[in-house]
mmCIF file with all atom_site columns, C-alpha atoms in Angstrom:
data_model
loop_
_atom_site.group_PDB
_atom_site.id
_atom_site.type_symbol
_atom_site.label_atom_id
_atom_site.label_alt_id
_atom_site.label_comp_id
_atom_site.label_asym_id
_atom_site.label_entity_id
_atom_site.label_seq_id
_atom_site.pdbx_PDB_ins_code
_atom_site.Cartn_x
_atom_site.Cartn_y
_atom_site.Cartn_z
_atom_site.occupancy
_atom_site.B_iso_or_equiv
_atom_site.pdbx_formal_charge
_atom_site.auth_seq_id
_atom_site.auth_comp_id
_atom_site.auth_asym_id
_atom_site.auth_atom_id
_atom_site.pdbx_PDB_model_num
ATOM 1   C CA . MET A 1 1   ? 20.194  34.264  -49.852 1.00 0.00 ? 1   MET A CA 1
ATOM 2   C CA . ARG A 1 2   ? 21.320  35.947  -46.248 1.00 0.00 ? 2   ARG A CA 1
ATOM 3   C CA . LEU A 1 3   ? 17.759  36.366  -45.594 1.00 0.00 ? 3   LEU A CA 1
ATOM 4   C CA . HIS A 1 4   ? 16.741  32.875  -46.282 1.00 0.00 ? 4   HIS A CA 1
ATOM 5   C CA . LEU A 1 5   ? 19.416  31.981  -43.349 1.00 0.00 ? 5   LEU A CA 1
ATOM 6   C CA . ARG A 1 6   ? 18.723  34.329  -40.972 1.00 0.00 ? 6   ARG A CA 1
ATOM 7   C CA . ALA A 1 7   ? 14.993  33.603  -41.245 1.00 0.00 ? 7   ALA A CA 1
ATOM 8   C CA . LEU A 1 8   ? 15.759  29.736  -40.492 1.00 0.00 ? 8   LEU A CA 1
ATOM 9   C CA . VAL A 1 9   ? 18.023  30.504  -38.184 1.00 0.00 ? 9   VAL A CA 1
ATOM 10  C CA . GLY A 1 10  ? 14.725  33.047  -36.416 1.00 0.00 ? 10  GLY A CA 1
ATOM 11  C CA . LEU A 1 11  ? 12.277  29.819  -36.510 1.00 0.00 ? 11  LEU A CA 1
ATOM 12  C CA . ALA A 1 12  ? 15.234  27.216  -35.525 1.00 0.00 ? 12  ALA A CA 1
ATOM 13  C CA . THR A 1 13  ? 15.666  29.648  -32.717 1.00 0.00 ? 13  THR A CA 1
ATOM 14  C CA . LEU A 1 14  ? 11.735  30.204  -31.064 1.00 0.00 ? 14  LEU A CA 1
ATOM 15  C CA . ALA A 1 15  ? 10.826  26.326  -32.095 1.00 0.00 ? 15  ALA A CA 1
ATOM 16  C CA . GLY A 1 16  ? 14.297  25.406  -29.011 1.00 0.00 ? 16  GLY A CA 1
ATOM 17  C CA . ALA A 1 17  ? 12.820  28.356  -26.518 1.00 0.00 ? 17  ALA A CA 1
ATOM 18  C CA . PHE A 1 18  ? 8.803   27.229  -27.361 1.00 0.00 ? 18  PHE A CA 1
ATOM 19  C CA . LEU A 1 19  ? 10.127  23.295  -26.775 1.00 0.00 ? 19  LEU A CA 1
ATOM 20  C CA . LEU A 1 20  ? 12.393  24.441  -23.294 1.00 0.00 ? 20  LEU A CA 1
ATOM 21  C CA . SER A 1 21  ? 9.118   26.288  -22.135 1.00 0.00 ? 21  SER A CA 1
ATOM 22  C CA . THR A 1 22  ? 6.298   22.851  -22.769 1.00 0.00 ? 22  THR A CA 1
ATOM 23  C CA . PRO A 1 23  ? 5.052   21.537  -19.569 1.00 0.00 ? 23  PRO A CA 1
ATOM 24  C CA . VAL A 1 24  ? 6.203   18.601  -18.525 1.00 0.00 ? 24  VAL A CA 1
ATOM 25  C CA . PRO A 1 25  ? 3.448   16.884  -16.039 1.00 0.00 ? 25  PRO A CA 1
ATOM 26  C CA . ALA A 1 26  ? 4.012   16.946  -12.740 1.00 0.00 ? 26  ALA A CA 1
ATOM 27  C CA . GLN A 1 27  ? 5.505   13.653  -10.953 1.00 0.00 ? 27  GLN A CA 1
ATOM 28  C CA . ALA A 1 28  ? 5.433   12.373  -7.612  1.00 0.00 ? 28  ALA A CA 1
ATOM 29  C CA . ALA A 1 29  ? 7.266   14.080  -4.461  1.00 0.00 ? 29  ALA A CA 1
ATOM 30  C CA . LEU A 1 30  ? 9.371   13.056  -2.182  1.00 0.00 ? 30  LEU A CA 1
ATOM 31  C CA . THR A 1 31  ? 8.395   15.156  0.508   1.00 0.00 ? 31  THR A CA 1
ATOM 32  C CA . THR A 1 32  ? 10.022  12.984  3.188   1.00 0.00 ? 32  THR A CA 1
ATOM 33  C CA . ALA A 1 33  ? 11.889  10.210  4.046   1.00 0.00 ? 33  ALA A CA 1
ATOM 34  C CA . GLY A 1 34  ? 9.896   7.048   2.811   1.00 0.00 ? 34  GLY A CA 1
ATOM 35  C CA . THR A 1 35  ? 6.634   9.332   1.966   1.00 0.00 ? 35  THR A CA 1
ATOM 36  C CA . TYR A 1 36  ? 5.634   10.408  -1.889  1.00 0.00 ? 36  TYR A CA 1
ATOM 37  C CA . ARG A 1 37  ? 2.771   12.688  -2.986  1.00 0.00 ? 37  ARG A CA 1
ATOM 38  C CA . GLY A 1 38  ? 1.041   12.899  -6.108  1.00 0.00 ? 38  GLY A CA 1
ATOM 39  C CA . GLU A 1 39  ? -1.580  13.045  -8.050  1.00 0.00 ? 39  GLU A CA 1
ATOM 40  C CA . GLY A 1 40  ? -3.264  10.734  -11.243 1.00 0.00 ? 40  GLY A CA 1
ATOM 41  C CA . ASP A 1 41  ? -1.765  8.076   -12.673 1.00 0.00 ? 41  ASP A CA 1
ATOM 42  C CA . ASP A 1 42  ? 1.806   7.361   -11.627 1.00 0.00 ? 42  ASP A CA 1
ATOM 43  C CA . VAL A 1 43  ? 4.834   5.543   -11.136 1.00 0.00 ? 43  VAL A CA 1
ATOM 44  C CA . VAL A 1 44  ? 7.036   5.686   -8.320  1.00 0.00 ? 44  VAL A CA 1
ATOM 45  C CA . ARG A 1 45  ? 10.322  4.666   -8.362  1.00 0.00 ? 45  ARG A CA 1
ATOM 46  C CA . ILE A 1 46  ? 10.902  3.435   -4.633  1.00 0.00 ? 46  ILE A CA 1
ATOM 47  C CA . PRO A 1 47  ? 14.495  1.657   -3.042  1.00 0.00 ? 47  PRO A CA 1
ATOM 48  C CA . ALA A 1 48  ? 14.473  -2.008  -4.137  1.00 0.00 ? 48  ALA A CA 1
ATOM 49  C CA . THR A 1 49  ? 13.263  -3.944  -1.427  1.00 0.00 ? 49  THR A CA 1
ATOM 50  C CA . SER A 1 50  ? 12.686  -7.911  -0.909  1.00 0.00 ? 50  SER A CA 1
ATOM 51  C CA . LYS A 1 51  ? 12.034  -7.667  3.054   1.00 0.00 ? 51  LYS A CA 1
ATOM 52  C CA . PRO A 1 52  ? 8.333   -7.255  3.590   1.00 0.00 ? 52  PRO A CA 1
ATOM 53  C CA . SER A 1 53  ? 6.931   -3.644  3.644   1.00 0.00 ? 53  SER A CA 1
ATOM 54  C CA . ILE A 1 54  ? 3.741   -1.135  4.543   1.00 0.00 ? 54  ILE A CA 1
ATOM 55  C CA . VAL A 1 55  ? 2.582   1.336   3.151   1.00 0.00 ? 55  VAL A CA 1
ATOM 56  C CA . LYS A 1 56  ? 0.086   3.747   4.882   1.00 0.00 ? 56  LYS A CA 1
ATOM 57  C CA . LEU A 1 57  ? -2.134  5.004   1.282   1.00 0.00 ? 57  LEU A CA 1
ATOM 58  C CA . THR A 1 58  ? -4.547  8.078   1.099   1.00 0.00 ? 58  THR A CA 1
ATOM 59  C CA . HIS A 1 59  ? -6.327  9.138   -2.191  1.00 0.00 ? 59  HIS A CA 1
ATOM 60  C CA . GLN A 1 60  ? -8.703  12.783  -2.416  1.00 0.00 ? 60  GLN A CA 1
ATOM 61  C CA . GLY A 1 61  ? -10.294 11.690  -5.321  1.00 0.00 ? 61  GLY A CA 1
ATOM 62  C CA . ASP A 1 62  ? -14.239 10.600  -6.888  1.00 0.00 ? 62  ASP A CA 1
ATOM 63  C CA . SER A 1 63  ? -13.199 7.655   -8.992  1.00 0.00 ? 63  SER A CA 1
ATOM 64  C CA . ASN A 1 64  ? -10.971 4.359   -9.439  1.00 0.00 ? 64  ASN A CA 1
ATOM 65  C CA . PHE A 1 65  ? -7.949  4.405   -6.718  1.00 0.00 ? 65  PHE A CA 1
ATOM 66  C CA . ALA A 1 66  ? -5.653  1.360   -7.061  1.00 0.00 ? 66  ALA A CA 1
ATOM 67  C CA . VAL A 1 67  ? -1.884  0.768   -6.382  1.00 0.00 ? 67  VAL A CA 1
ATOM 68  C CA . TRP A 1 68  ? 0.147   -2.289  -7.090  1.00 0.00 ? 68  TRP A CA 1
ATOM 69  C CA . THR A 1 69  ? 3.783   -3.390  -6.838  1.00 0.00 ? 69  THR A CA 1
ATOM 70  C CA . LEU A 1 70  ? 5.847   -4.079  -9.551  1.00 0.00 ? 70  LEU A CA 1
ATOM 71  C CA . THR A 1 71  ? 8.586   -5.754  -9.405  1.00 0.00 ? 71  THR A CA 1
ATOM 72  C CA . THR A 1 72  ? 12.291  -4.905  -10.401 1.00 0.00 ? 72  THR A CA 1
ATOM 73  C CA . SER A 1 73  ? 10.786  -6.561  -14.153 1.00 0.00 ? 73  SER A CA 1
ATOM 74  C CA . GLY A 1 74  ? 7.613   -4.440  -14.300 1.00 0.00 ? 74  GLY A CA 1
ATOM 75  C CA . LYS A 1 75  ? 5.515   -7.108  -12.517 1.00 0.00 ? 75  LYS A CA 1
ATOM 76  C CA . GLN A 1 76  ? 2.702   -6.618  -10.881 1.00 0.00 ? 76  GLN A CA 1
ATOM 77  C CA . VAL A 1 77  ? 2.414   -8.512  -7.630  1.00 0.00 ? 77  VAL A CA 1
ATOM 78  C CA . ASP A 1 78  ? 0.714   -6.888  -4.434  1.00 0.00 ? 78  ASP A CA 1
ATOM 79  C CA . LEU A 1 79  ? -2.346  -5.038  -4.701  1.00 0.00 ? 79  LEU A CA 1
ATOM 80  C CA . LEU A 1 80  ? -2.532  -2.729  -2.461  1.00 0.00 ? 80  LEU A CA 1
ATOM 81  C CA . ALA A 1 81  ? -5.507  -0.065  -2.338  1.00 0.00 ? 81  ALA A CA 1
ATOM 82  C CA . ASN A 1 82  ? -8.585  -0.560  -4.758  1.00 0.00 ? 82  ASN A CA 1
ATOM 83  C CA . ALA A 1 83  ? -11.922 1.689   -4.303  1.00 0.00 ? 83  ALA A CA 1
ATOM 84  C CA . ILE A 1 84  ? -13.762 4.221   -5.565  1.00 0.00 ? 84  ILE A CA 1
ATOM 85  C CA . GLY A 1 85  ? -13.219 7.571   -4.193  1.00 0.00 ? 85  GLY A CA 1
ATOM 86  C CA . ASP A 1 86  ? -11.532 8.849   -1.220  1.00 0.00 ? 86  ASP A CA 1
ATOM 87  C CA . TYR A 1 87  ? -9.333  6.020   0.625   1.00 0.00 ? 87  TYR A CA 1
ATOM 88  C CA . LYS A 1 88  ? -7.520  5.593   3.657   1.00 0.00 ? 88  LYS A CA 1
ATOM 89  C CA . GLY A 1 89  ? -6.124  2.282   4.367   1.00 0.00 ? 89  GLY A CA 1
ATOM 90  C CA . THR A 1 90  ? -2.335  0.539   5.305   1.00 0.00 ? 90  THR A CA 1
ATOM 91  C CA . ALA A 1 91  ? -1.288  -2.444  4.195   1.00 0.00 ? 91  ALA A CA 1
ATOM 92  C CA . ALA A 1 92  ? 1.553   -5.391  3.442   1.00 0.00 ? 92  ALA A CA 1
ATOM 93  C CA . PHE A 1 93  ? 3.693   -5.866  0.599   1.00 0.00 ? 93  PHE A CA 1
ATOM 94  C CA . ASN A 1 94  ? 6.491   -8.764  0.347   1.00 0.00 ? 94  ASN A CA 1
ATOM 95  C CA . VAL A 1 95  ? 4.985   -11.289 2.339   1.00 0.00 ? 95  VAL A CA 1
ATOM 96  C CA . ASN A 1 96  ? 6.065   -14.343 0.320   1.00 0.00 ? 96  ASN A CA 1
ATOM 97  C CA . GLY A 1 97  ? 9.197   -13.464 0.124   1.00 0.00 ? 97  GLY A CA 1
ATOM 98  C CA . LEU A 1 98  ? 9.192   -14.045 -3.111  1.00 0.00 ? 98  LEU A CA 1
ATOM 99  C CA . ASN A 1 99  ? 9.632   -10.197 -4.805  1.00 0.00 ? 99  ASN A CA 1
ATOM 100 C CA . LYS A 1 100 ? 11.839  -7.680  -5.582  1.00 0.00 ? 100 LYS A CA 1
ATOM 101 C CA . ILE A 1 101 ? 10.442  -4.809  -4.772  1.00 0.00 ? 101 ILE A CA 1
ATOM 102 C CA . ARG A 1 102 ? 11.100  -1.623  -7.063  1.00 0.00 ? 102 ARG A CA 1
ATOM 103 C CA . SER A 1 103 ? 8.206   0.600   -7.745  1.00 0.00 ? 103 SER A CA 1
ATOM 104 C CA . LEU A 1 104 ? 4.546   1.242   -6.831  1.00 0.00 ? 104 LEU A CA 1
ATOM 105 C CA . SER A 1 105 ? 1.903   1.851   -9.806  1.00 0.00 ? 105 SER A CA 1
ATOM 106 C CA . VAL A 1 106 ? -0.605  4.408   -9.030  1.00 0.00 ? 106 VAL A CA 1
ATOM 107 C CA . THR A 1 107 ? -3.845  5.052   -11.111 1.00 0.00 ? 107 THR A CA 1
ATOM 108 C CA . ALA A 1 108 ? -5.988  7.881   -9.719  1.00 0.00 ? 108 ALA A CA 1
ATOM 109 C CA . ASP A 1 109 ? -8.038  10.676  -9.823  1.00 0.00 ? 109 ASP A CA 1
ATOM 110 C CA . GLY A 1 110 ? -7.171  12.996  -7.312  1.00 0.00 ? 110 GLY A CA 1
ATOM 111 C CA . ALA A 1 111 ? -4.132  13.672  -4.874  1.00 0.00 ? 111 ALA A CA 1
ATOM 112 C CA . TRP A 1 112 ? -2.464  11.282  -3.328  1.00 0.00 ? 112 TRP A CA 1
ATOM 113 C CA . THR A 1 113 ? 0.440   9.923   -0.286  1.00 0.00 ? 113 THR A CA 1
ATOM 114 C CA . LEU A 1 114 ? 2.058   6.452   0.060   1.00 0.00 ? 114 LEU A CA 1
ATOM 115 C CA . GLN A 1 115 ? 4.626   6.442   3.434   1.00 0.00 ? 115 GLN A CA 1
ATOM 116 C CA . VAL A 1 116 ? 6.502   3.187   2.819   1.00 0.00 ? 116 VAL A CA 1
ATOM 117 C CA . LEU A 1 117 ? 7.949   1.825   6.689   1.00 0.00 ? 117 LEU A CA 1
ATOM 118 C CA . PRO A 1 118 ? 9.205   -1.514  7.097   1.00 0.00 ? 118 PRO A CA 1
ATOM 119 C CA . ILE A 1 119 ? 6.803   -3.878  9.230   1.00 0.00 ? 119 ILE A CA 1
ATOM 120 C CA . SER A 1 120 ? 7.801   -3.201  12.097  1.00 0.00 ? 120 SER A CA 1
ATOM 121 C CA . LYS A 1 121 ? 6.657   0.103   11.779  1.00 0.00 ? 121 LYS A CA 1
ATOM 122 C CA . ALA A 1 122 ? 2.972   -1.399  12.043  1.00 0.00 ? 122 ALA A CA 1
ATOM 123 C CA . ARG A 1 123 ? 0.580   -0.560  13.792  1.00 0.00 ? 123 ARG A CA 1
ATOM 124 C CA . TYR A 1 124 ? 1.257   -1.825  17.874  1.00 0.00 ? 124 TYR A CA 1
ATOM 125 C CA . TRP A 1 125 ? -2.059  -4.705  18.250  1.00 0.00 ? 125 TRP A CA 1
ATOM 126 C CA . THR A 1 126 ? -2.855  -4.658  22.016  1.00 0.00 ? 126 THR A CA 1
ATOM 127 C CA . ILE A 1 127 ? -4.961  -6.793  23.881  1.00 0.00 ? 127 ILE A CA 1
ATOM 128 C CA . ASN A 1 128 ? -8.234  -5.112  21.702  1.00 0.00 ? 128 ASN A CA 1
ATOM 129 C CA . ALA A 1 129 ? -7.481  -3.566  18.602  1.00 0.00 ? 129 ALA A CA 1
ATOM 130 C CA . LYS A 1 130 ? -10.776 -1.730  16.429  1.00 0.00 ? 130 LYS A CA 1
ATOM 131 C CA . GLY A 1 131 ? -10.846 -0.078  13.548  1.00 0.00 ? 131 GLY A CA 1
ATOM 132 C CA . SER A 1 132 ? -12.141 0.844   9.821   1.00 0.00 ? 132 SER A CA 1
ATOM 133 C CA . GLY A 1 133 ? -10.714 -0.234  6.207   1.00 0.00 ? 133 GLY A CA 1
ATOM 134 C CA . SER A 1 134 ? -7.557  -1.349  5.635   1.00 0.00 ? 134 SER A CA 1
ATOM 135 C CA . ASP A 1 135 ? -4.689  -2.099  8.420   1.00 0.00 ? 135 ASP A CA 1
ATOM 136 C CA . VAL A 1 136 ? -1.333  -4.259  10.020  1.00 0.00 ? 136 VAL A CA 1
ATOM 137 C CA . LEU A 1 137 ? -1.369  -4.743  13.009  1.00 0.00 ? 137 LEU A CA 1
ATOM 138 C CA . ARG A 1 138 ? 1.674   -5.734  14.690  1.00 0.00 ? 138 ARG A CA 1
ATOM 139 C CA . LEU A 1 139 ? 2.956   -7.570  18.357  1.00 0.00 ? 139 LEU A CA 1
ATOM 140 C CA . THR A 1 140 ? 6.017   -7.203  20.355  1.00 0.00 ? 140 THR A CA 1
ATOM 141 C CA . THR A 1 141 ? 6.340   -10.603 20.555  1.00 0.00 ? 141 THR A CA 1
ATOM 142 C CA . ALA A 1 142 ? 5.383   -13.758 18.494  1.00 0.00 ? 142 ALA A CA 1
ATOM 143 C CA . SER A 1 143 ? 2.516   -15.388 19.852  1.00 0.00 ? 143 SER A CA 1
ATOM 144 C CA . LYS A 1 144 ? 2.619   -18.214 21.854  1.00 0.00 ? 144 LYS A CA 1
ATOM 145 C CA . GLY A 1 145 ? 0.721   -21.125 22.725  1.00 0.00 ? 145 GLY A CA 1
ATOM 146 C CA . LEU A 1 146 ? -3.502  -21.400 21.282  1.00 0.00 ? 146 LEU A CA 1
ATOM 147 C CA . ARG A 1 147 ? -5.138  -18.166 21.614  1.00 0.00 ? 147 ARG A CA 1
ATOM 148 C CA . ARG A 1 148 ? -8.430  -17.422 20.520  1.00 0.00 ? 148 ARG A CA 1
ATOM 149 C CA . LEU A 1 149 ? -9.215  -14.330 18.486  1.00 0.00 ? 149 LEU A CA 1
ATOM 150 C CA . THR A 1 150 ? -13.190 -12.773 18.146  1.00 0.00 ? 150 THR A CA 1
ATOM 151 C CA . ILE A 1 151 ? -13.489 -11.012 15.233  1.00 0.00 ? 151 ILE A CA 1
ATOM 152 C CA . ARG A 1 152 ? -16.169 -8.433  13.499  1.00 0.00 ? 152 ARG A CA 1
ATOM 153 C CA . HIS A 1 153 ? -16.247 -7.017  10.752  1.00 0.00 ? 153 HIS A CA 1
ATOM 154 C CA . SER A 1 154 ? -19.057 -4.234  9.836   1.00 0.00 ? 154 SER A CA 1
ATOM 155 C CA . GLY A 1 155 ? -18.966 -3.342  5.755   1.00 0.00 ? 155 GLY A CA 1
ATOM 156 C CA . GLU A 1 156 ? -20.103 -4.944  2.709   1.00 0.00 ? 156 GLU A CA 1
ATOM 157 C CA . SER A 1 157 ? -17.136 -6.630  0.202   1.00 0.00 ? 157 SER A CA 1
ATOM 158 C CA . ASN A 1 158 ? -14.079 -8.877  0.694   1.00 0.00 ? 158 ASN A CA 1
ATOM 159 C CA . PHE A 1 159 ? -13.061 -8.853  4.739   1.00 0.00 ? 159 PHE A CA 1
ATOM 160 C CA . ALA A 1 160 ? -9.981  -10.986 4.410   1.00 0.00 ? 160 ALA A CA 1
ATOM 161 C CA . VAL A 1 161 ? -7.439  -11.712 7.678   1.00 0.00 ? 161 VAL A CA 1
ATOM 162 C CA . TRP A 1 162 ? -4.219  -12.764 7.902   1.00 0.00 ? 162 TRP A CA 1
ATOM 163 C CA . ALA A 1 163 ? -1.559  -13.865 10.422  1.00 0.00 ? 163 ALA A CA 1
ATOM 164 C CA . LEU A 1 164 ? 1.448   -13.801 9.532   1.00 0.00 ? 164 LEU A CA 1
ATOM 165 C CA . ASP A 1 165 ? 5.048   -15.421 11.171  1.00 0.00 ? 165 ASP A CA 1
ATOM 166 C CA . ASN A 1 166 ? 8.392   -12.978 13.357  1.00 0.00 ? 166 ASN A CA 1
ATOM 167 C CA . ARG A 1 167 ? 9.618   -12.249 9.380   1.00 0.00 ? 167 ARG A CA 1
ATOM 168 C CA . GLY A 1 168 ? 6.446   -11.306 8.228   1.00 0.00 ? 168 GLY A CA 1
ATOM 169 C CA . GLN A 1 169 ? 5.562   -13.612 6.241   1.00 0.00 ? 169 GLN A CA 1
ATOM 170 C CA . TYR A 1 170 ? 2.546   -15.154 5.393   1.00 0.00 ? 170 TYR A CA 1
ATOM 171 C CA . LEU A 1 171 ? 1.283   -17.592 8.019   1.00 0.00 ? 171 LEU A CA 1
ATOM 172 C CA . ASN A 1 172 ? -2.000  -18.879 8.012   1.00 0.00 ? 172 ASN A CA 1
ATOM 173 C CA . LEU A 1 173 ? -5.648  -16.958 6.631   1.00 0.00 ? 173 LEU A CA 1
ATOM 174 C CA . LEU A 1 174 ? -7.830  -16.357 9.637   1.00 0.00 ? 174 LEU A CA 1
ATOM 175 C CA . VAL A 1 175 ? -10.610 -15.153 8.100   1.00 0.00 ? 175 VAL A CA 1
ATOM 176 C CA . ASN A 1 176 ? -12.494 -15.371 4.280   1.00 0.00 ? 176 ASN A CA 1
ATOM 177 C CA . LYS A 1 177 ? -15.497 -13.249 4.541   1.00 0.00 ? 177 LYS A CA 1
ATOM 178 C CA . ILE A 1 178 ? -17.751 -10.908 2.207   1.00 0.00 ? 178 ILE A CA 1
ATOM 179 C CA . GLY A 1 179 ? -19.779 -8.824  4.053   1.00 0.00 ? 179 GLY A CA 1
ATOM 180 C CA . THR A 1 180 ? -20.353 -8.873  7.988   1.00 0.00 ? 180 THR A CA 1
ATOM 181 C CA . TYR A 1 181 ? -18.942 -10.864 9.819   1.00 0.00 ? 181 TYR A CA 1
ATOM 182 C CA . LYS A 1 182 ? -19.116 -12.117 13.659  1.00 0.00 ? 182 LYS A CA 1
ATOM 183 C CA . GLY A 1 183 ? -16.397 -15.518 14.369  1.00 0.00 ? 183 GLY A CA 1
ATOM 184 C CA . ARG A 1 184 ? -13.829 -16.690 16.963  1.00 0.00 ? 184 ARG A CA 1
ATOM 185 C CA . VAL A 1 185 ? -10.746 -18.439 15.211  1.00 0.00 ? 185 VAL A CA 1
ATOM 186 C CA . VAL A 1 186 ? -7.816  -19.900 16.489  1.00 0.00 ? 186 VAL A CA 1
ATOM 187 C CA . LEU A 1 187 ? -4.660  -17.320 17.002  1.00 0.00 ? 187 LEU A CA 1
ATOM 188 C CA . PRO A 1 188 ? -1.576  -19.640 14.839  1.00 0.00 ? 188 PRO A CA 1
ATOM 189 C CA . SER A 1 189 ? 1.048   -19.597 17.290  1.00 0.00 ? 189 SER A CA 1
ATOM 190 C CA . GLY A 1 190 ? 4.168   -17.973 16.270  1.00 0.00 ? 190 GLY A CA 1
ATOM 191 C CA . THR A 1 191 ? 1.708   -14.687 14.503  1.00 0.00 ? 191 THR A CA 1
ATOM 192 C CA . ARG A 1 192 ? 3.735   -11.301 15.353  1.00 0.00 ? 192 ARG A CA 1
ATOM 193 C CA . TYR A 1 193 ? 1.252   -9.666  12.108  1.00 0.00 ? 193 TYR A CA 1
ATOM 194 C CA . ALA A 1 194 ? -1.933  -9.340  11.070  1.00 0.00 ? 194 ALA A CA 1
ATOM 195 C CA . THR A 1 195 ? -3.158  -7.972  8.319   1.00 0.00 ? 195 THR A CA 1
ATOM 196 C CA . VAL A 1 196 ? -6.946  -6.552  7.756   1.00 0.00 ? 196 VAL A CA 1
ATOM 197 C CA . THR A 1 197 ? -8.401  -6.584  4.642   1.00 0.00 ? 197 THR A CA 1
ATOM 198 C CA . ALA A 1 198 ? -11.993 -4.461  5.583   1.00 0.00 ? 198 ALA A CA 1
ATOM 199 C CA . ASP A 1 199 ? -14.615 -2.071  3.785   1.00 0.00 ? 199 ASP A CA 1
ATOM 200 C CA . GLY A 1 200 ? -16.066 -1.633  7.105   1.00 0.00 ? 200 GLY A CA 1
ATOM 201 C CA . ALA A 1 201 ? -15.208 -0.832  10.853  1.00 0.00 ? 201 ALA A CA 1
ATOM 202 C CA . TRP A 1 202 ? -13.908 -3.525  12.550  1.00 0.00 ? 202 TRP A CA 1
ATOM 203 C CA . THR A 1 203 ? -12.434 -5.120  15.977  1.00 0.00 ? 203 THR A CA 1
ATOM 204 C CA . ILE A 1 204 ? -10.680 -8.260  16.608  1.00 0.00 ? 204 ILE A CA 1
ATOM 205 C CA . SER A 1 205 ? -9.706  -8.988  19.919  1.00 0.00 ? 205 SER A CA 1
ATOM 206 C CA . ARG A 1 206 ? -7.341  -11.788 21.713  1.00 0.00 ? 206 ARG A CA 1
ATOM 207 C CA . GLY A 1 207 ? -8.386  -13.284 24.338  1.00 0.00 ? 207 GLY A CA 1
#
């Protein structure tokens, strides 16, 4: 009987050691303030916020890369990125002022980075702005009076430009087209920020 008890104790000890040594899947790491790095699918917890914010995103992979914002209850709200393969861009969230975001849901097959920042840290927008892919632009002060924007895009997918007010919330949809685009639109008075959704090169000139 003692031999049987010793054998059982030995098996329990080995099982405990095996469980402790079983590798745990890697999770996203907070490397610096507001910057998260990971690989593959993940759900990244961020400080809960209902303020307009931006996320700078990168991905190195071959398959679908998608990032959603999630509320405190897990509801999907903003689709920040949806591309195949490598990706680099900036997107805004909480621009409708209706939700509190708690997490970012990532679908990926490669390494990625997410940098969460206040919308006030968006790229400065001078008279002329140019870029490739999605971005968020910021004026020094909100626009006043009648202003025009000359906009060009050379891409294949959806191209959209939104004007946001001084709080970083939706003001007006300026452009929403598929593929290449060239046109002139009115910049609404009170515009402080602009979001660009694009898969190609673009330019925006104020005049």
